[in-house]
mmCIF file of C-alpha atoms and ligand atoms in Angstrom:
data_model
loop_
_atom_site.group_PDB
_atom_site.id
_atom_site.type_symbol
_atom_site.label_atom_id
_atom_site.label_comp_id
_atom_site.label_asym_id
_atom_site.label_seq_id
_atom_site.Cartn_x
_atom_site.Cartn_y
_atom_site.Cartn_z
ATOM 1 C CA MET A 1 -11.298 -10.849 -14.602
ATOM 2 C CA ASN A 2 -10.840 -7.898 -12.267
ATOM 3 C CA LYS A 3 -6.836 -6.337 -12.607
ATOM 4 C CA LEU A 4 -5.250 -6.883 -9.266
ATOM 5 C CA VAL A 5 -3.958 -3.990 -7.512
ATOM 6 C CA SER A 6 -1.421 -3.202 -4.751
ATOM 7 C CA ILE A 7 -1.453 -0.469 -1.966
ATOM 8 C CA ALA A 8 1.274 -0.535 -0.001
ATOM 9 C CA ILE A 9 1.084 0.767 3.603
ATOM 10 C CA ASP A 10 5.050 1.728 4.848
ATOM 11 C CA GLY A 11 6.229 3.401 8.656
ATOM 12 C CA PRO A 12 7.474 3.219 11.475
ATOM 13 C CA SER A 13 6.284 0.449 14.280
ATOM 14 C CA GLY A 14 3.520 1.727 16.642
ATOM 15 C CA ALA A 15 2.016 3.980 13.507
ATOM 16 C CA GLY A 16 -0.923 1.787 13.717
ATOM 17 C CA LYS A 17 0.024 0.487 9.719
ATOM 18 C CA SER A 18 -1.556 -3.200 10.727
ATOM 19 C CA SER A 19 -5.212 -2.108 12.424
ATOM 20 C CA LEU A 20 -5.360 0.096 9.748
ATOM 21 C CA ALA A 21 -3.876 -2.369 6.545
ATOM 22 C CA ARG A 22 -6.087 -4.935 8.503
ATOM 23 C CA ARG A 23 -9.337 -2.845 8.247
ATOM 24 C CA CYS A 24 -9.150 -1.526 5.198
ATOM 25 C CA ALA A 25 -8.781 -4.552 3.280
ATOM 26 C CA ALA A 26 -11.979 -6.355 4.584
ATOM 27 C CA ALA A 27 -13.829 -2.904 4.055
ATOM 28 C CA PHE A 28 -12.432 -2.855 -0.011
ATOM 29 C CA GLY A 29 -12.132 -7.097 -0.022
ATOM 30 C CA ILE A 30 -8.452 -7.210 -0.780
ATOM 31 C CA LEU A 31 -5.691 -9.718 0.792
ATOM 32 C CA TYR A 32 -3.866 -7.906 3.998
ATOM 33 C CA VAL A 33 -0.696 -8.850 3.744
ATOM 34 C CA ASP A 34 1.670 -8.003 7.037
ATOM 35 C CA THR A 35 5.141 -8.280 5.591
ATOM 36 C CA GLY A 36 6.337 -7.721 9.476
ATOM 37 C CA ALA A 37 5.163 -11.299 10.411
ATOM 38 C CA ILE A 38 7.716 -12.646 7.748
ATOM 39 C CA TYR A 39 10.911 -11.296 9.197
ATOM 40 C CA ARG A 40 9.605 -12.077 12.767
ATOM 41 C CA THR A 41 9.609 -15.164 11.545
ATOM 42 C CA VAL A 42 13.555 -15.268 10.523
ATOM 43 C CA GLY A 43 13.587 -13.388 13.758
ATOM 44 C CA LEU A 44 12.547 -16.125 15.683
ATOM 45 C CA ALA A 45 14.212 -18.821 13.984
ATOM 46 C CA ALA A 46 17.754 -16.946 14.628
ATOM 47 C CA PHE A 47 16.522 -16.494 18.219
ATOM 48 C CA ARG A 48 15.508 -20.140 18.896
ATOM 49 C CA ARG A 49 19.210 -21.132 17.635
ATOM 50 C CA GLY A 50 20.927 -18.502 19.744
ATOM 51 C CA LEU A 51 22.565 -17.117 16.626
ATOM 52 C CA ASP A 52 24.370 -13.629 16.639
ATOM 53 C CA ARG A 53 21.333 -12.050 14.666
ATOM 54 C CA LYS A 54 23.984 -9.539 13.285
ATOM 55 C CA ASN A 55 26.377 -12.135 12.079
ATOM 56 C CA GLU A 56 25.367 -12.242 8.303
ATOM 57 C CA ALA A 57 26.941 -15.244 7.325
ATOM 58 C CA ALA A 58 25.302 -17.586 10.006
ATOM 59 C CA VAL A 59 21.732 -15.872 9.253
ATOM 60 C CA ALA A 60 22.444 -16.467 6.433
ATOM 61 C CA ALA A 61 23.620 -20.336 6.709
ATOM 62 C CA MET A 62 20.366 -20.721 8.667
ATOM 63 C CA LEU A 63 18.288 -19.534 5.594
ATOM 64 C CA PRO A 64 18.129 -22.925 3.429
ATOM 65 C CA GLU A 65 16.646 -24.659 6.478
ATOM 66 C CA LEU A 66 13.800 -23.043 6.716
ATOM 67 C CA GLU A 67 10.322 -23.003 5.521
ATOM 68 C CA ILE A 68 8.300 -20.146 5.960
ATOM 69 C CA ARG A 69 4.436 -20.187 5.075
ATOM 70 C CA MET A 70 2.114 -17.983 5.040
ATOM 71 C CA ALA A 71 -1.766 -19.480 5.217
ATOM 72 C CA TYR A 72 -5.394 -17.276 5.588
ATOM 73 C CA ASN A 73 -8.127 -18.380 7.675
ATOM 74 C CA GLY A 74 -11.518 -17.457 6.861
ATOM 75 C CA GLU A 75 -11.520 -14.396 8.106
ATOM 76 C CA GLY A 76 -8.701 -13.313 6.395
ATOM 77 C CA GLU A 77 -6.187 -13.598 9.127
ATOM 78 C CA GLN A 78 -2.643 -14.643 8.162
ATOM 79 C CA ARG A 79 -0.934 -17.326 10.211
ATOM 80 C CA MET A 80 2.701 -17.842 10.117
ATOM 81 C CA PHE A 81 4.371 -21.161 9.803
ATOM 82 C CA LEU A 82 7.969 -22.195 9.867
ATOM 83 C CA ASN A 83 9.013 -25.397 9.324
ATOM 84 C CA GLY A 84 5.322 -26.609 9.646
ATOM 85 C CA GLU A 85 5.100 -24.936 13.369
ATOM 86 C CA ASP A 86 2.020 -22.503 13.939
ATOM 87 C CA VAL A 87 4.824 -19.678 15.190
ATOM 88 C CA SER A 88 2.041 -16.598 14.756
ATOM 89 C CA ALA A 89 1.898 -16.201 18.963
ATOM 90 C CA ALA A 90 5.221 -16.217 19.362
ATOM 91 C CA ILE A 91 6.305 -13.870 16.686
ATOM 92 C CA ARG A 92 4.404 -11.639 18.508
ATOM 93 C CA ARG A 93 6.573 -11.782 21.877
ATOM 94 C CA PRO A 94 8.413 -8.460 22.810
ATOM 95 C CA GLU A 95 12.371 -10.081 22.489
ATOM 96 C CA ILE A 96 11.624 -10.608 19.008
ATOM 97 C CA SER A 97 10.295 -7.372 17.685
ATOM 98 C CA LEU A 98 14.201 -6.446 17.892
ATOM 99 C CA CYS A 99 15.768 -9.667 16.943
ATOM 100 C CA ALA A 100 13.094 -8.952 13.856
ATOM 101 C CA SER A 101 14.803 -5.795 13.523
ATOM 102 C CA ASP A 102 18.288 -7.253 13.546
ATOM 103 C CA VAL A 103 18.148 -9.753 10.961
ATOM 104 C CA SER A 104 15.785 -7.421 8.875
ATOM 105 C CA ALA A 105 18.894 -5.413 7.897
ATOM 106 C CA LEU A 106 21.040 -8.360 6.345
ATOM 107 C CA PRO A 107 21.181 -8.219 2.966
ATOM 108 C CA ALA A 108 20.864 -11.864 2.615
ATOM 109 C CA VAL A 109 17.506 -12.352 4.711
ATOM 110 C CA ARG A 110 16.021 -9.276 2.096
ATOM 111 C CA ALA A 111 16.686 -10.565 -0.649
ATOM 112 C CA PHE A 112 15.610 -14.292 0.789
ATOM 113 C CA LEU A 113 12.401 -12.812 1.339
ATOM 114 C CA LEU A 114 11.331 -10.238 -1.618
ATOM 115 C CA GLU A 115 9.915 -13.092 -3.954
ATOM 116 C CA MET A 116 7.811 -14.419 -1.396
ATOM 117 C CA GLN A 117 6.384 -11.135 -0.856
ATOM 118 C CA GLN A 118 6.325 -9.840 -4.594
ATOM 119 C CA LYS A 119 4.789 -13.504 -5.308
ATOM 120 C CA MET A 120 1.747 -12.529 -3.498
ATOM 121 C CA ALA A 121 0.981 -9.285 -5.033
ATOM 122 C CA ARG A 122 1.327 -11.201 -8.711
ATOM 123 C CA GLU A 123 -1.354 -13.452 -7.346
ATOM 124 C CA HIS A 124 -4.122 -10.784 -5.433
ATOM 125 C CA SER A 125 -4.824 -7.638 -4.767
ATOM 126 C CA VAL A 126 -3.290 -6.859 -1.588
ATOM 127 C CA ILE A 127 -2.494 -4.264 1.144
ATOM 128 C CA MET A 128 0.713 -4.966 2.465
ATOM 129 C CA ASP A 129 2.187 -3.555 5.291
ATOM 130 C CA GLY A 130 5.939 -3.050 6.306
ATOM 131 C CA ARG A 131 9.128 -0.783 6.162
ATOM 132 C CA ASP A 132 10.304 -1.149 2.432
ATOM 133 C CA ILE A 133 7.290 -2.009 0.534
ATOM 134 C CA GLY A 134 6.880 1.139 -2.234
ATOM 135 C CA THR A 135 10.975 1.382 -2.074
ATOM 136 C CA VAL A 136 11.613 -1.355 -2.928
ATOM 137 C CA VAL A 137 9.128 -4.477 -3.163
ATOM 138 C CA LEU A 138 6.125 -3.062 -4.697
ATOM 139 C CA PRO A 139 7.878 0.227 -6.441
ATOM 140 C CA ARG A 140 4.787 0.548 -8.917
ATOM 141 C CA ALA A 141 2.021 0.316 -6.342
ATOM 142 C CA GLU A 142 -1.106 1.979 -7.742
ATOM 143 C CA LEU A 143 -1.211 3.846 -3.791
ATOM 144 C CA LYS A 144 1.686 3.913 -1.623
ATOM 145 C CA ILE A 145 0.814 5.430 1.867
ATOM 146 C CA PHE A 146 3.528 6.250 4.506
ATOM 147 C CA LEU A 147 2.301 5.720 7.871
ATOM 148 C CA THR A 148 3.402 8.062 10.751
ATOM 149 C CA ALA A 149 3.002 9.363 14.580
ATOM 150 C CA SER A 150 4.706 10.853 16.731
ATOM 151 C CA PRO A 151 7.870 8.415 19.153
ATOM 152 C CA GLU A 152 5.711 9.515 22.335
ATOM 153 C CA ALA A 153 2.416 8.784 20.424
ATOM 154 C CA ARG A 154 3.380 5.435 19.306
ATOM 155 C CA ALA A 155 4.355 4.539 22.868
ATOM 156 C CA ARG A 156 1.216 5.989 24.466
ATOM 157 C CA ARG A 157 -0.836 3.167 22.252
ATOM 158 C CA ARG A 158 1.987 0.271 22.463
ATOM 159 C CA MET A 159 1.528 0.776 26.388
ATOM 160 C CA LEU A 160 -2.376 0.883 26.369
ATOM 161 C CA GLU A 161 -2.412 -2.494 24.442
ATOM 162 C CA LEU A 162 0.278 -4.582 26.598
ATOM 163 C CA GLU A 163 -1.860 -2.970 29.255
ATOM 164 C CA ALA A 164 -5.220 -4.296 27.889
ATOM 165 C CA LYS A 165 -3.282 -8.245 27.393
ATOM 166 C CA GLY A 166 -2.403 -7.558 31.295
ATOM 167 C CA THR A 167 1.431 -7.259 30.828
ATOM 168 C CA PRO A 168 2.113 -3.815 31.573
ATOM 169 C CA VAL A 169 5.187 -1.617 30.873
ATOM 170 C CA SER A 170 6.237 1.805 31.886
ATOM 171 C CA PHE A 171 6.328 4.723 29.188
ATOM 172 C CA GLU A 172 9.891 5.195 29.041
ATOM 173 C CA GLU A 173 10.559 1.312 28.249
ATOM 174 C CA THR A 174 8.863 1.214 25.425
ATOM 175 C CA LEU A 175 9.523 4.917 24.256
ATOM 176 C CA GLN A 176 12.954 3.399 24.591
ATOM 177 C CA ALA A 177 12.118 0.767 22.640
ATOM 178 C CA ILE A 178 10.279 2.194 19.986
ATOM 179 C CA GLU A 179 13.595 4.535 19.703
ATOM 180 C CA GLN A 180 15.786 2.121 18.787
ATOM 181 C CA ARG A 181 13.661 -0.283 16.575
ATOM 182 C CA ASP A 182 13.606 3.082 14.549
ATOM 183 C CA ALA A 183 16.499 3.773 14.541
ATOM 184 C CA GLN A 184 17.482 0.818 13.279
ATOM 185 C CA ASP A 185 14.984 0.460 10.909
ATOM 186 C CA ARG A 186 16.150 4.081 9.623
ATOM 187 C CA GLY A 187 19.491 3.709 9.765
ATOM 188 C CA ARG A 188 20.652 0.660 7.846
ATOM 189 C CA ALA A 189 22.196 0.776 4.353
ATOM 190 C CA VAL A 190 19.755 -1.974 3.106
ATOM 191 C CA ALA A 191 16.304 -1.243 2.269
ATOM 192 C CA PRO A 192 16.014 1.632 5.071
ATOM 193 C CA LEU A 193 12.465 2.219 6.534
ATOM 194 C CA LYS A 194 11.710 5.909 4.180
ATOM 195 C CA PRO A 195 8.419 7.284 2.587
ATOM 196 C CA ALA A 196 8.775 6.365 -1.159
ATOM 197 C CA GLU A 197 9.065 10.082 -3.115
ATOM 198 C CA ASP A 198 5.678 9.018 -4.562
ATOM 199 C CA ALA A 199 3.948 8.258 -1.341
ATOM 200 C CA VAL A 200 1.190 9.984 0.913
ATOM 201 C CA LEU A 201 1.772 10.728 3.745
ATOM 202 C CA VAL A 202 -0.329 10.602 6.124
ATOM 203 C CA ASP A 203 0.453 11.519 10.561
ATOM 204 C CA THR A 204 -1.938 9.847 12.783
ATOM 205 C CA SER A 205 -0.576 11.571 15.960
ATOM 206 C CA ASP A 206 -3.286 13.691 16.594
ATOM 207 C CA ILE A 207 -6.067 11.340 15.088
ATOM 208 C CA GLY A 208 -8.076 8.696 16.454
ATOM 209 C CA PHE A 209 -8.008 5.292 14.218
ATOM 210 C CA GLU A 210 -11.522 6.005 12.481
ATOM 211 C CA GLU A 211 -10.729 9.163 12.136
ATOM 212 C CA SER A 212 -7.167 7.708 10.193
ATOM 213 C CA PHE A 213 -9.269 4.673 8.993
ATOM 214 C CA GLN A 214 -11.803 6.831 7.202
ATOM 215 C CA LEU A 215 -8.763 8.678 5.434
ATOM 216 C CA LEU A 216 -6.933 5.662 4.314
ATOM 217 C CA CYS A 217 -10.363 4.676 2.748
ATOM 218 C CA GLY A 218 -11.154 8.207 0.557
ATOM 219 C CA LEU A 219 -7.489 7.558 -0.281
ATOM 220 C CA ILE A 220 -8.606 4.338 -0.972
ATOM 221 C CA ARG A 221 -11.416 5.349 -3.337
ATOM 222 C CA ASP A 222 -10.037 8.799 -5.177
ATOM 223 C CA ARG A 223 -6.860 6.820 -6.284
ATOM 224 C CA LEU A 224 -8.375 4.063 -7.646
ATOM 225 C CA GLY A 225 -11.815 4.357 -7.428
ATOM 226 C CA LEU A 226 -12.419 1.206 -5.501
ATOM 227 C CA GLU A 227 -15.682 1.134 -3.920
ATOM 228 C CA PRO A 228 -16.255 -1.088 -0.543
ATOM 229 C CA ALA A 229 -16.999 -4.628 -0.660
ATOM 230 C CA GLU A 230 -21.156 -5.607 -0.064
ATOM 231 C CA GLY A 231 -21.771 -5.207 3.666
ATOM 232 C CA LYS A 232 -18.450 -3.340 4.869
ATOM 233 C CA PRO A 233 -18.762 -0.153 4.893
ATOM 234 C CA CYS A 234 -15.904 2.659 5.634
ATOM 235 C CA GLY A 235 -18.970 3.866 7.772
ATOM 236 C CA SER A 236 -20.005 7.712 8.123
HETATM 237 O O1 DC B 1 6.523 -4.306 11.329
HETATM 238 P P1 DC B 1 6.539 -4.663 12.600
HETATM 239 O O2 DC B 1 7.297 -3.901 13.780
HETATM 240 O O3 DC B 1 6.182 -6.756 12.440
HETATM 241 O O4 DC B 1 8.208 -5.699 12.064
HETATM 242 C C1 DC B 1 9.308 -6.071 12.387
HETATM 243 C C2 DC B 1 10.558 -5.705 11.653
HETATM 244 O O5 DC B 1 10.609 -6.159 10.631
HETATM 245 C C3 DC B 1 10.912 -4.240 12.224
HETATM 246 O O6 DC B 1 10.804 -3.792 13.128
HETATM 247 C C4 DC B 1 12.098 -4.160 10.954
HETATM 248 C C5 DC B 1 11.282 -5.490 9.880
HETATM 249 N N1 DC B 1 10.462 -5.264 8.951
HETATM 250 C C6 DC B 1 11.566 -4.609 7.564
HETATM 251 O O7 DC B 1 12.284 -4.508 7.735
HETATM 252 N N2 DC B 1 10.803 -4.598 6.315
HETATM 253 C C7 DC B 1 9.259 -4.839 6.069
HETATM 254 N N3 DC B 1 8.557 -4.957 5.219
HETATM 255 C C8 DC B 1 9.091 -5.135 7.417
HETATM 256 C C9 DC B 1 9.172 -5.324 8.596
#
């Protein structure tokens, strides 16, 4: 049996983690785990209950009522279920982003979700993206990548994404939301967003998606000795 491998990709929101991780996972035939989606599911539950999301006792009291499940369809797309309901679309709403960031600062929430994430890596080869994967969740990952980009570059990308979805927002508003979430995710006491000491830093401010993808493919090949799955080349 082949040895399982873990690849950790951490970084701030909008640096391109999820699209790059998804594409790398498809190229190398590894499972992609989006841990932000799990925090978003808890954030959505707190939002729906109208809880003060910074009140640890209130949020912790809700946790035993939550049954959170991840499932994958044939294309390897991750769906999130909250007490049996498919909430994959609901957790993407912009107002849920800050809810997720709020609840993710609470130690009780992080402890509640830690085992679920580590179990995935015990059972599958994974490319897992988040904020603390290389530092806390999978400190022994074979490859750790810290993906970043300037706040302006990330705001521009997010703006174009939302525009394409037909929900345009201003650059200033987007930049402000990104800076607010960065400050919260970096400044929290538990598992703050920061590169692991042995992470490879990749700044995508001035490079496009394809170039970033090639760079990550190269790292996976060189560091792990993996080759892309048949029919899923890394490209040129
Ligand atoms: O990656 P994302 O934007 O979907 O994540 C939503 C929030 O969840 C993010 O602001 C911080 C939190 N998060 C976290 O604290 N740790 C993770 N491993 C993943 C996400």
